[in-house]
Coordinates of C-alpha atoms and ligand atoms in Angstrom, one line a residue:
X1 CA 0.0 0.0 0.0
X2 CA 1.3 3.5 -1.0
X3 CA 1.6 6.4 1.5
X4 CA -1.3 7.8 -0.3
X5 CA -3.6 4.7 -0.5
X6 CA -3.1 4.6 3.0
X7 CA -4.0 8.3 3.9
X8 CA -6.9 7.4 1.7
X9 CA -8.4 4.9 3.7
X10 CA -7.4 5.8 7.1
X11 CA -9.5 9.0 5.9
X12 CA -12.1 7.1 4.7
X13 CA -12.4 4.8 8.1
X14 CA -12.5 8.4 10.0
X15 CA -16.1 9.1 7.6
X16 CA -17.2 5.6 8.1
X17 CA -16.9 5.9 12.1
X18 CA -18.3 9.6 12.4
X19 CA -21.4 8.7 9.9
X20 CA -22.0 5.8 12.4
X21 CA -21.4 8.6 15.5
X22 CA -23.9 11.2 13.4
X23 CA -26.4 8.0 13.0
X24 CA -26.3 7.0 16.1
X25 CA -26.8 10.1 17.7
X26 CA -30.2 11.1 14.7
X27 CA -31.5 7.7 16.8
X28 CA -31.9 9.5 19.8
X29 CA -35.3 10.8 20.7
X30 CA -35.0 14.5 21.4
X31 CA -38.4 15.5 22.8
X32 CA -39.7 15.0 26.1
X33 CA -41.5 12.0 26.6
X34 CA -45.3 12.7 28.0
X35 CA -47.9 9.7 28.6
X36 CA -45.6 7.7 26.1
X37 CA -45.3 10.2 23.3
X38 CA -42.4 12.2 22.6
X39 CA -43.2 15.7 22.2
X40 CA -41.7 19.5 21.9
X41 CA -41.2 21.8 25.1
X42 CA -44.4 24.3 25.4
X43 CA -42.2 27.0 24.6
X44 CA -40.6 25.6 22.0
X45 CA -36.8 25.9 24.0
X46 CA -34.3 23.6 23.0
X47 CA -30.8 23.6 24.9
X48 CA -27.4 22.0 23.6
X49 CA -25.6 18.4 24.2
X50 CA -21.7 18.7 24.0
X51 CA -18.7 15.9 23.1
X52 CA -16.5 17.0 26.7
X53 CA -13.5 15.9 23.7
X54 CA -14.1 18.2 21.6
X55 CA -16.5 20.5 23.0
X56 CA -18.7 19.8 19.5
X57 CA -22.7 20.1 19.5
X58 CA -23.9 16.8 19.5
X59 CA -27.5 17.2 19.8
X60 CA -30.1 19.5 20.6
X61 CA -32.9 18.7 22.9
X62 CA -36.4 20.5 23.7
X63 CA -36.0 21.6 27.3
X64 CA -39.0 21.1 29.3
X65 CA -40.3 23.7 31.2
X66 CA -42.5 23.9 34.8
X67 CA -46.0 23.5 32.5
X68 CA -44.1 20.5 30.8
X69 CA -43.2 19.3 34.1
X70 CA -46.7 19.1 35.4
X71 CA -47.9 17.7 32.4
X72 CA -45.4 14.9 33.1
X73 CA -47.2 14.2 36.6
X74 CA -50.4 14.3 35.4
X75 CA -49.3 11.5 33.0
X76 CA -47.4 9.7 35.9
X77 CA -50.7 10.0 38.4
X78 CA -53.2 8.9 35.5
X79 CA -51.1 5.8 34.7
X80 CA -50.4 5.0 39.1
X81 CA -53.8 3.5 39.7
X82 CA -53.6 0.8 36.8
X83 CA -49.9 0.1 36.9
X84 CA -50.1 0.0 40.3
X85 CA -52.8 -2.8 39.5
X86 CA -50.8 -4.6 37.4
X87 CA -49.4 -7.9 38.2
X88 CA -45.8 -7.9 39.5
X89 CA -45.1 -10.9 37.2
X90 CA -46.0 -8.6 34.1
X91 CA -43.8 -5.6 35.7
X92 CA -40.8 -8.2 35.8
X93 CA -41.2 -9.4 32.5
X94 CA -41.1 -6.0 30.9
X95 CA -38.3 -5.3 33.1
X96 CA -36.5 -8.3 32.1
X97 CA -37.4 -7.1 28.5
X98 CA -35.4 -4.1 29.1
X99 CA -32.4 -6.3 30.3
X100 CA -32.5 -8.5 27.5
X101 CA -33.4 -4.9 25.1
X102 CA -30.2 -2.9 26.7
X103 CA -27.4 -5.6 26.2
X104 CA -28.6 -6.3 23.0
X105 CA -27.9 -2.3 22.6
X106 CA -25.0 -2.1 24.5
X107 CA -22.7 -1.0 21.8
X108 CA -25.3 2.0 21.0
X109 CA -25.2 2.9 24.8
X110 CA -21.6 2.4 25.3
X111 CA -21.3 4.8 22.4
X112 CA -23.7 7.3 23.5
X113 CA -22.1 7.7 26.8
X114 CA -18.8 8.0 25.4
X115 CA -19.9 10.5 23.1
X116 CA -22.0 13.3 25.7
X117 CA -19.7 12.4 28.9
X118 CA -16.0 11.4 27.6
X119 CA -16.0 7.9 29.7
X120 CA -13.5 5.8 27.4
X121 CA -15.6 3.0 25.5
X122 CA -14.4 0.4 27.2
X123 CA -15.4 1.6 30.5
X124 CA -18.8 2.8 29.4
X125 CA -19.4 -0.9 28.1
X126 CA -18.9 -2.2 31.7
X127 CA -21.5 0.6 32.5
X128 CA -24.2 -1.0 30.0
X129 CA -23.7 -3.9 31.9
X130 CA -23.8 -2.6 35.5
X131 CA -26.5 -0.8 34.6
X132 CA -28.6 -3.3 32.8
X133 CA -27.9 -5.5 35.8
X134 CA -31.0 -3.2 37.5
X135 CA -33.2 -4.2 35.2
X136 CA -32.4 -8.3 35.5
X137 CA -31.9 -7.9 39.8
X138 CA -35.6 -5.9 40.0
X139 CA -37.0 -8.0 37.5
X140 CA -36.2 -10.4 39.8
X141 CA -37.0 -8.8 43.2
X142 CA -40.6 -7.3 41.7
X143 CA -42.4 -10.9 42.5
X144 CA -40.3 -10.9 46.0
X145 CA -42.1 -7.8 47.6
X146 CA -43.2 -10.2 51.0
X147 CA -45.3 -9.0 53.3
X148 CA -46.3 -10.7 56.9
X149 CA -49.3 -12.1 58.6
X150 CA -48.6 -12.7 62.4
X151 CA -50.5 -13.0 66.2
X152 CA -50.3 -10.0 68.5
X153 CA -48.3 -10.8 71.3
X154 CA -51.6 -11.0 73.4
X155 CA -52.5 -14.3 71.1
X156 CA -56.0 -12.9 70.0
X157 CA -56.1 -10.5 67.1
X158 CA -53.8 -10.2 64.0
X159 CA -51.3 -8.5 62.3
X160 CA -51.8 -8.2 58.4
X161 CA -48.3 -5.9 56.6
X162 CA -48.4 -5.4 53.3
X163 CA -46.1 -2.9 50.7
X164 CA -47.8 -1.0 48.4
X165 CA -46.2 1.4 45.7
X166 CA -45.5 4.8 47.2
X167 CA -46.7 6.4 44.2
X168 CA -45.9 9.3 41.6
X169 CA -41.9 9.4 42.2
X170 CA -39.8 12.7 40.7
X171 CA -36.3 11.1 40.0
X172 CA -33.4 13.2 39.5
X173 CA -29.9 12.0 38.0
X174 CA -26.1 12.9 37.8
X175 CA -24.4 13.2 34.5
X176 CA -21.4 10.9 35.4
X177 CA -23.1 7.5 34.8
X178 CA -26.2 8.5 32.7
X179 CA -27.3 4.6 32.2
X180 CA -26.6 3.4 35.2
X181 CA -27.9 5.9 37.9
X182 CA -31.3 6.0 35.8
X183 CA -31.5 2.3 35.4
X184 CA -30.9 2.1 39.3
X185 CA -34.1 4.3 40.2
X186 CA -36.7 3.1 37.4
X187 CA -35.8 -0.4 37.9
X188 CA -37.3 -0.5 41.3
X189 CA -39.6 1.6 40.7
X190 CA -40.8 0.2 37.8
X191 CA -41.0 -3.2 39.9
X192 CA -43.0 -1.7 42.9
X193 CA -45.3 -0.2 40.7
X194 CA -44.8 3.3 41.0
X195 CA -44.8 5.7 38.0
X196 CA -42.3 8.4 37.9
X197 CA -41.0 11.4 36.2
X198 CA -37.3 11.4 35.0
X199 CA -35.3 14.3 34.9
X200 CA -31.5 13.6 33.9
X201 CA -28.9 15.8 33.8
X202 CA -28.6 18.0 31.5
X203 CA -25.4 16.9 30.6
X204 CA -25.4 14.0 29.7
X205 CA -29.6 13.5 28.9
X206 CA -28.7 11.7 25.3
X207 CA -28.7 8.0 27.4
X208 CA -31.5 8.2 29.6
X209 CA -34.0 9.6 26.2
X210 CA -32.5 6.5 24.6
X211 CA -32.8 4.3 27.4
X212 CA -36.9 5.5 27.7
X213 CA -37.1 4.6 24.3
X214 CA -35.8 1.1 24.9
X215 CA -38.1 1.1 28.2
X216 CA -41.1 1.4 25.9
X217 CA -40.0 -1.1 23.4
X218 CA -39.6 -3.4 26.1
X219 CA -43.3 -2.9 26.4
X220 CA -43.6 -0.1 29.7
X221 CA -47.1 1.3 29.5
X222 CA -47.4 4.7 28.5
X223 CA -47.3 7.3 31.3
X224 CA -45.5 4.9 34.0
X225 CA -42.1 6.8 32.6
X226 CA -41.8 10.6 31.4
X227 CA -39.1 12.2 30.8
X228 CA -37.9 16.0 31.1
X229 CA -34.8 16.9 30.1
X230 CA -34.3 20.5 30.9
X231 CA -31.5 23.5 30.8
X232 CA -33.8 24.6 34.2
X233 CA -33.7 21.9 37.1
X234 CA -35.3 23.7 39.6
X235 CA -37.7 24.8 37.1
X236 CA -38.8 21.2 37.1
X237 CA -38.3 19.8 40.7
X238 CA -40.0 23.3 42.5
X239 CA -43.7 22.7 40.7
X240 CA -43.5 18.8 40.9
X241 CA -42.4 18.6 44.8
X242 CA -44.6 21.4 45.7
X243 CA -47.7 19.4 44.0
X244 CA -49.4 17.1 46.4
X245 CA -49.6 14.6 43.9
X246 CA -46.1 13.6 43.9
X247 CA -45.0 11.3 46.7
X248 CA -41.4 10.7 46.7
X249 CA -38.2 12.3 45.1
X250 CA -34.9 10.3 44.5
X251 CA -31.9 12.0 43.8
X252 CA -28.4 11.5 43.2
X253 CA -26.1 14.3 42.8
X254 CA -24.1 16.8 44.8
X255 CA -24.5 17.2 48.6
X256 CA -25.2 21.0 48.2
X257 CA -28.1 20.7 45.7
X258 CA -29.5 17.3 48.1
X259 CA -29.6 19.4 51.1
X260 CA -32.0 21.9 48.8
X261 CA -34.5 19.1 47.9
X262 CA -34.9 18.2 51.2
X263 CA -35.8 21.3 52.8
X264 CA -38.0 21.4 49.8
X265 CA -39.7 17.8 50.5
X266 CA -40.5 18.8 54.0
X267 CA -42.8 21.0 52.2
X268 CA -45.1 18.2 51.2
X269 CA -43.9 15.3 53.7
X270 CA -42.1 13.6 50.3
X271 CA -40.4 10.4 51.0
X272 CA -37.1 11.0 50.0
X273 CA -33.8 9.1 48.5
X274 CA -30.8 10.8 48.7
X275 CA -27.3 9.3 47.4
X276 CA -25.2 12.5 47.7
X277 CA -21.1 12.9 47.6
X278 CA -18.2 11.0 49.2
X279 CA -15.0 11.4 50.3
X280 CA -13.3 7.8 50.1
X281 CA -10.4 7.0 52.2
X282 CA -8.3 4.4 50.6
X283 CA -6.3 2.9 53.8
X284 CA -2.9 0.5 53.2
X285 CA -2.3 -1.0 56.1
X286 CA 1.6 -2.0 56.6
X287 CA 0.5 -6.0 56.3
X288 CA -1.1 -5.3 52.6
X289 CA -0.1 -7.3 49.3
X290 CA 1.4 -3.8 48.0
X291 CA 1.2 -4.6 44.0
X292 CA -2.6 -5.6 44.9
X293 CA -3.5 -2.4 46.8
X294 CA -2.0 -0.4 44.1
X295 CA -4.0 -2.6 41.3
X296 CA -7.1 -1.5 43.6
X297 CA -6.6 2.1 44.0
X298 CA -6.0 2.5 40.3
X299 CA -9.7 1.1 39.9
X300 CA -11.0 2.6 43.0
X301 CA -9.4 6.0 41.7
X302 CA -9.7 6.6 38.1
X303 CA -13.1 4.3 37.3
X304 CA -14.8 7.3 35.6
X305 CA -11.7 9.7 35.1
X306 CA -12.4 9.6 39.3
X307 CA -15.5 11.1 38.4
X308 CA -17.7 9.4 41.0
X309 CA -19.2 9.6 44.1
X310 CA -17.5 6.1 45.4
X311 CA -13.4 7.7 44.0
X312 CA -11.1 6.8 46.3
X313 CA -10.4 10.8 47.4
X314 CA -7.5 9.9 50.4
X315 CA -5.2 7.6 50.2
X316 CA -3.9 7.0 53.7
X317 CA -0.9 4.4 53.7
X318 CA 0.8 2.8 56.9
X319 CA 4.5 4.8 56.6
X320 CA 6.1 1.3 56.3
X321 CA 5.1 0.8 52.8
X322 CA 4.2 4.7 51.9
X323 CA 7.3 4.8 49.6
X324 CA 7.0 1.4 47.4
X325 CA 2.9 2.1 47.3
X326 CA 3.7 5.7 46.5
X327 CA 5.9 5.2 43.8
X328 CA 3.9 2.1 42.4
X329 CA 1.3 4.0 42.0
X330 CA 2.2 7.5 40.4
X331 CA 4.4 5.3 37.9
X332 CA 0.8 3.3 37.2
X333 CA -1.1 6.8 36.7
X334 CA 1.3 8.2 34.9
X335 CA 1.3 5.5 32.1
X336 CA -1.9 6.0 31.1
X337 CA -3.2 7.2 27.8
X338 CA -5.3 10.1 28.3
X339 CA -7.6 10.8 25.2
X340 CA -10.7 11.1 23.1
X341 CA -13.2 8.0 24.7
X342 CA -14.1 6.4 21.2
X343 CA -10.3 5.3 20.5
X344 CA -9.6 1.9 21.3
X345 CA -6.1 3.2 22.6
X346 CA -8.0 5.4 25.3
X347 CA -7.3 5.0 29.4
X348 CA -8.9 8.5 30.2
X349 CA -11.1 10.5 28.9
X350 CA -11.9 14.2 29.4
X351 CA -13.1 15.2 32.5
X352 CA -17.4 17.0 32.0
X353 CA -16.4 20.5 31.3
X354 CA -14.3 23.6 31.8
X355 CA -15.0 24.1 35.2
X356 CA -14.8 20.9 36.4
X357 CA -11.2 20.9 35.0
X358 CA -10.8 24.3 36.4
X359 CA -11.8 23.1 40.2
X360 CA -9.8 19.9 39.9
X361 CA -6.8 22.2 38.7
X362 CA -7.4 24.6 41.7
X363 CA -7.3 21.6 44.6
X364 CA -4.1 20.5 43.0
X365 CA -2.3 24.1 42.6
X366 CA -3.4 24.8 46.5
X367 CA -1.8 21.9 48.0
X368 CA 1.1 21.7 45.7
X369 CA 1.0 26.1 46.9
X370 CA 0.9 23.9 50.5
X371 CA 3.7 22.2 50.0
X372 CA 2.9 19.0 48.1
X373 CA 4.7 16.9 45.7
X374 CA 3.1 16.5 42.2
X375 CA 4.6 12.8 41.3
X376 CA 3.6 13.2 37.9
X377 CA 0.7 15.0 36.5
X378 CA -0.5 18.4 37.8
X379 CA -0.6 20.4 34.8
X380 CA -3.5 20.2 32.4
X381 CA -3.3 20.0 28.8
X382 CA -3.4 22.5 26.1
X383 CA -6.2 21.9 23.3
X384 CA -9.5 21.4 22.8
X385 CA -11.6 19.4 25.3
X386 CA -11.1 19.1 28.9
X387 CA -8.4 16.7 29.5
X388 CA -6.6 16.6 32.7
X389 CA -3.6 14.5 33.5
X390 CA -3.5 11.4 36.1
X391 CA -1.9 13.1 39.1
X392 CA -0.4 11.5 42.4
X393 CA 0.2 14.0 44.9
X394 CA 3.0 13.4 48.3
X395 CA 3.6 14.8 51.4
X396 CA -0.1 16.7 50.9
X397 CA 0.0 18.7 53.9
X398 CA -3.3 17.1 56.9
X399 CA -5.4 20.3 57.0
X400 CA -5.5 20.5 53.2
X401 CA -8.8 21.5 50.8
X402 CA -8.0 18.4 48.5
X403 CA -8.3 15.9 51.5
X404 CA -12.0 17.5 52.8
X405 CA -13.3 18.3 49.2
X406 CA -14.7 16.0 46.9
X407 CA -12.4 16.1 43.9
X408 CA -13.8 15.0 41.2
X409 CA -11.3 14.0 39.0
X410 CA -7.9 11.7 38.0
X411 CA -6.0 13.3 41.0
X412 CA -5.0 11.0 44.4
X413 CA -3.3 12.7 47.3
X414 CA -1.5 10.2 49.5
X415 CA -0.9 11.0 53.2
X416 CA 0.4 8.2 55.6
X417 CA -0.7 6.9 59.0
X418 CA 1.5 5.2 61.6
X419 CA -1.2 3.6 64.0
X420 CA -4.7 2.0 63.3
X421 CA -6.4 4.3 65.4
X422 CA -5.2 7.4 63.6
X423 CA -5.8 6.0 60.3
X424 CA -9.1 5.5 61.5
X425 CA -9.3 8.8 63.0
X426 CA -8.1 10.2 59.2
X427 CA -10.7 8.4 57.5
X428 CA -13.6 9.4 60.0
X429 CA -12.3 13.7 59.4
X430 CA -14.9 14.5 57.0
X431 CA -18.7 14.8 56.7
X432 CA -19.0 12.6 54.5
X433 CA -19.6 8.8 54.7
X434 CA -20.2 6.7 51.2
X435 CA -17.2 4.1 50.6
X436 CA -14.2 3.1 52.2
X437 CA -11.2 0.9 50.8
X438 CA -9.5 -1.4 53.4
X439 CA -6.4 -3.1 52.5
X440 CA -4.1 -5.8 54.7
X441 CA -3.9 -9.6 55.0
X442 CA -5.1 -9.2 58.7
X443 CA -8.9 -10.0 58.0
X444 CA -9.6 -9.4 62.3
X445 CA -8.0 -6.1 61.8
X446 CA -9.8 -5.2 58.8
X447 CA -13.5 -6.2 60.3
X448 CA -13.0 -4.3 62.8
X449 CA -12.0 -1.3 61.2
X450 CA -14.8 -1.7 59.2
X451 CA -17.2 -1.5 62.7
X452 CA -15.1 1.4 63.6
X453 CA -15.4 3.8 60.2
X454 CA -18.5 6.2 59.4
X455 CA -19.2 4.6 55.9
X456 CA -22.1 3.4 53.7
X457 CA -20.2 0.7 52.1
X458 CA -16.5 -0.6 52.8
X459 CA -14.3 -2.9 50.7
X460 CA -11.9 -5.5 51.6
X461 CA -9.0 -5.4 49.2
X462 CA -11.0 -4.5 46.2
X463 CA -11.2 -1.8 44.4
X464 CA -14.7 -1.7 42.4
X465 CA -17.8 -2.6 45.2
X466 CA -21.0 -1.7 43.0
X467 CA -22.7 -4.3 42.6
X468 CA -27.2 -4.2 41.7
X469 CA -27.2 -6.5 44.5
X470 CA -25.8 -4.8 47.2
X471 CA -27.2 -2.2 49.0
X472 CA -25.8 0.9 47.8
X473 CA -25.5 4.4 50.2
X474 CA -24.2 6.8 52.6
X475 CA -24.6 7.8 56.2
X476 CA -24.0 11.5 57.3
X477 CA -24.1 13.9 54.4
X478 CA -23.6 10.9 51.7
X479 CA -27.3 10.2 52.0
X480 CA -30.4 8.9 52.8
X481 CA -31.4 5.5 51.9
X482 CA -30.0 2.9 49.6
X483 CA -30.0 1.8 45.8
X484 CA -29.7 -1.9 44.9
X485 CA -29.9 -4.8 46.7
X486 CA -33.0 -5.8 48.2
X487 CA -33.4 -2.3 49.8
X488 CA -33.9 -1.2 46.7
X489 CA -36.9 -1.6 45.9
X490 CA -38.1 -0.8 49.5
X491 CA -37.5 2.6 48.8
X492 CA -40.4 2.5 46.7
X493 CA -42.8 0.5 48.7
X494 CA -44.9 2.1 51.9
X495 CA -45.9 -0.4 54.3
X496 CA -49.1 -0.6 55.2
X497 CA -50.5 -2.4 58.6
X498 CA -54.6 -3.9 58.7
X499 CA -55.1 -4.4 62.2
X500 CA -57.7 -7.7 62.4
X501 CA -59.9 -8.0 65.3
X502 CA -59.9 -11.9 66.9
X503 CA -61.1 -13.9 64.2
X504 CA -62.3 -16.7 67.0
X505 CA -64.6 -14.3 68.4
X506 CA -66.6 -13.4 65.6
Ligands
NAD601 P1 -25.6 18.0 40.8 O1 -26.1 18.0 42.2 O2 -25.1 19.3 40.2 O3 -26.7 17.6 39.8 C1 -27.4 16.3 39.9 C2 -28.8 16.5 39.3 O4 -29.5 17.5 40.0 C3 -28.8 16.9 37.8 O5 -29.8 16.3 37.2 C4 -29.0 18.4 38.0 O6 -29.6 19.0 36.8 C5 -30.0 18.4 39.1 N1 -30.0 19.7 39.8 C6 -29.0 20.6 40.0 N2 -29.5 21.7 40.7 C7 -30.7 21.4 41.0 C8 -31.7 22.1 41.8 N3 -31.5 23.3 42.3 N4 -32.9 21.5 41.9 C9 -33.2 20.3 41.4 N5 -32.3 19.6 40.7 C10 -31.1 20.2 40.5 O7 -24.5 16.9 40.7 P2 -23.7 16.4 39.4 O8 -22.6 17.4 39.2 O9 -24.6 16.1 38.3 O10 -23.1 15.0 39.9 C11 -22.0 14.9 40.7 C12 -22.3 14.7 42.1 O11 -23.2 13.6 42.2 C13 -21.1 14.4 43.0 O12 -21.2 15.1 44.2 C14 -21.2 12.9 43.2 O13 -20.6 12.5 44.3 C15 -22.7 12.7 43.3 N6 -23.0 11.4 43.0 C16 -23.5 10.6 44.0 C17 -23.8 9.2 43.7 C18 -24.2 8.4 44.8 O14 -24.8 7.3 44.5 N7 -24.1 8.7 46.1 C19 -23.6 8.7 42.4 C20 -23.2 9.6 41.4 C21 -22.9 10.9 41.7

């Protein structure tokens, strides 16, 4: 092949793989989807859809407004009474529809979220099927929604308990895992019959408008799921939590804007689910397997560009093996490819947008201003798109912003520890409580760290602990409730108690 026969098809392989980008992405529903059509915003608005690689348009959306909103509930509490009627075995099936539907799609979604949030495509694939894995657990757990039946302790009358569907349900989602923070709320709340209102962020909203599609092919009745993308998110949560018709809100997001909705559900007695920030201590204890811990903290750190809530956002390492973890570790991070998500070469993408570079950049430059040691990384890169380099960080002074803050991006400060008690003082400093990363050989020792640590969910060397069947949440200002798991679905469900009267004595 000649120089030129070569440029000549390497060009025509770029055309082939933007026309199936630009294909893709004319697939994708772009209305707001109202008792199961997809229509225009009232006002006509429309607001924009980036590539965080580029900064390119990828799509345009109608943005609903507050009328659009409302329209959405009264689609939502039309469609409660009936679905809530339905039998849970056909609300499993359709959800098990939608698991068979979204693997079978899993290159389209893995695509989708590479294009509109910069994940690389490998990673987003794992996505697809962590997040599918909601459909297939709650297709599961819709049938298992027990009740009881029981004597009062007096041995006369009885005790009937029943769940019933909590009702119209606003759910609000994060742009960092667009499939699988969506699937994770409409999954059970698809199973315990509850209809709902959907407003992603806006983003990434491309995923969730194509996942409603494939919620509907998979045969969801119209009005059990609207969805309302919008450039105004208040604009849509204000009306809906402020109508009595509405009876729950879960959220995930930021613990700033979670603190808002719940003053704002108190105004109507919502339930609420709340699955706010973190701030993960990663703790090496001086008996861990050091290659293995630095294996996990790669995962535990840079799943997601360390764009999510469970990062590992403090490394705390026992001083005997600080160095050889240390230096393991930044010469790991600082082999990685950064790039654009969609090539195959691609270890990190871009991180959402200018100023999320620009805050990551500002942690970094105020501890290194504090006397830490940038290992490698620590400078972002020119260009388009909003790349920032893996960055290890030593000797990051105790008091520092970067240890309290969430960060949000591929940075790891590492600070050491020289007793258990102060590395489980370190990891209990913050307000924050969603995962924790325990590594040692000393299984005791890590148990009963475990008991001792303020956290939702802790892991025992390893890494990644998502998982649909685990109960997934925070305590203090992680969060309210839990995602996954068997829990799951109980955030959805109100119990309801029929007190029974002797039946002997009737
Ligand atoms: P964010 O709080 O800015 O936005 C989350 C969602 O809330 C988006 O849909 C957004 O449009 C909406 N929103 C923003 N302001 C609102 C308002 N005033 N009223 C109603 N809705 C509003 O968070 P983000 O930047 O999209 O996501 C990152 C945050 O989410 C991080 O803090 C991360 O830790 C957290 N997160 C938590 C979990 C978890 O399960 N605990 C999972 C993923 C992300």
């Amino acid at each position: 092949m000649t120089a030129s026969t070569a440029l000549t098809s390497f060009a025509s392989l770029v055309d082939a793989t933007r026309q199936h980008e630009s294909d893709l992405l004319a697939s994708v529903p772009t209305g707001l989807l109202i008792g199961g059509q997809w229509r225009d915003s009232s006002d006509g608005g429309t607001f924009d859809v980036h590539d965080p690689a580029t900064g390119e348009v990828l799509a345009t959306l109608a943005s609903a407004t507050s009328e659009d909103a409302v329209t959405a509930l009264d689609a939502a509490d039309a469609a409660q009474p009936f679905w809530a009627a339905t039998a849970p075995r056909v609300r499993s099936e359709i959800l098990r529809r939608a698991f068979e539907l979204v693997t079978e799609r899993a290159d389209e979604f893995a695509l989708l979220m590479t294009l509109e949030m910069g994940k690389p495509l490998a990673e987003a694939r794992g996505e697809v099927t962590y997040g599918a894995e909601f459909l297939r657990w709650f297709a599961e757990e819709a049938v298992r929604d027990y009740g009881r039946y029981l004597t009062t302790p007096e041995g006369k009358n009885k005790i009937l308990v029943q769940q019933k569907p909590v009702g119209p349900c606003l759910l609000i989602t994060p742009w960092n895992f667009p499939l699988a923070m969506a699937t994770r709320k409409v999954a059970p709340a698809v199973a315990a019959g509850c209809t709902m209102v959907l407003k992603p962020a806006k983003l990434t909203p491309l995923t969730a408008q194509y996942f409603a599609q494939t919620m509907l092919d998979a045969g969801l009745p119209a009005g059990v799921l609207n969805v309302v993308a919008s450039s105004s998110a208040s604009g849509i949560s204000g009306p809906l939590m402020r109508d009595s018709r509405l009876r729950k809100v879960s959220f995930t997001g930021s613990t700033p804007v979670g603190k808002r909705l719940l003053a704002d559900a108190a105004g109507n007695v919502l339930r609420t689910s709340m699955e706010l920030g973190g701030n993960a201590p990663f703790i090496v204890f001086e008996d861990a397997d050091v290659d293995k811990a630095v294996e996990g903290a790669m995962a535990a750190k840079m799943r997601n560009m360390g764009e999510a809530c469970t990062a590992a956002n403090r490394f705390l390492v026992h001083e005997a093996v600080a160095a050889e973890f240390t230096r393991k570790f930044a010469a790991a991070m600082g082999s990685l490819s950064v790039g654009r998500g969609t090539a195959p070469t691609t270890q990190v993408g871009p991180l959402i947008d200018a100023g999320a570079r620009a805050d990551v950049h500002a942690l970094v430059t105020a501890a290194v201003d504090a006397g830490a040691t940038a290992l490698t990384g620590g400078t972002p890169a020119d260009g388009p798109g909003y790349f920032y380099p893996p960055t290890v960080l030593a000797n990051v002074p105790k008091g520092a912003a970067i240890l309290r803050q969430e960060i949000f991006g591929p940075v790891a400060p590492v600070t050491t520890f020289s007793t258990e008690e102060e590395a489980i003082r370190q990891a209990n400093s913050t307000e924050y409580g969603l995962a924790a990363y325990l590594y040692g050989r000393d299984f005791n020792r890590l148990l009963r760290v475990a008991e001792q640590i303020e956290f939702g969910m802790v892991g025992f060397n390893a890494g990644v602990i998502s998982n649909a069947a685990a109960p997934f949440g925070g305590v203090k200002q992680s969060g309210l409730g839990r995602e996954g798991g068997s829990e799951g679905i109980a955030e959805y469900t109100t119990t309801q108690y029929i007190g029974i009267a002797d039946p002997y004595a009737q």
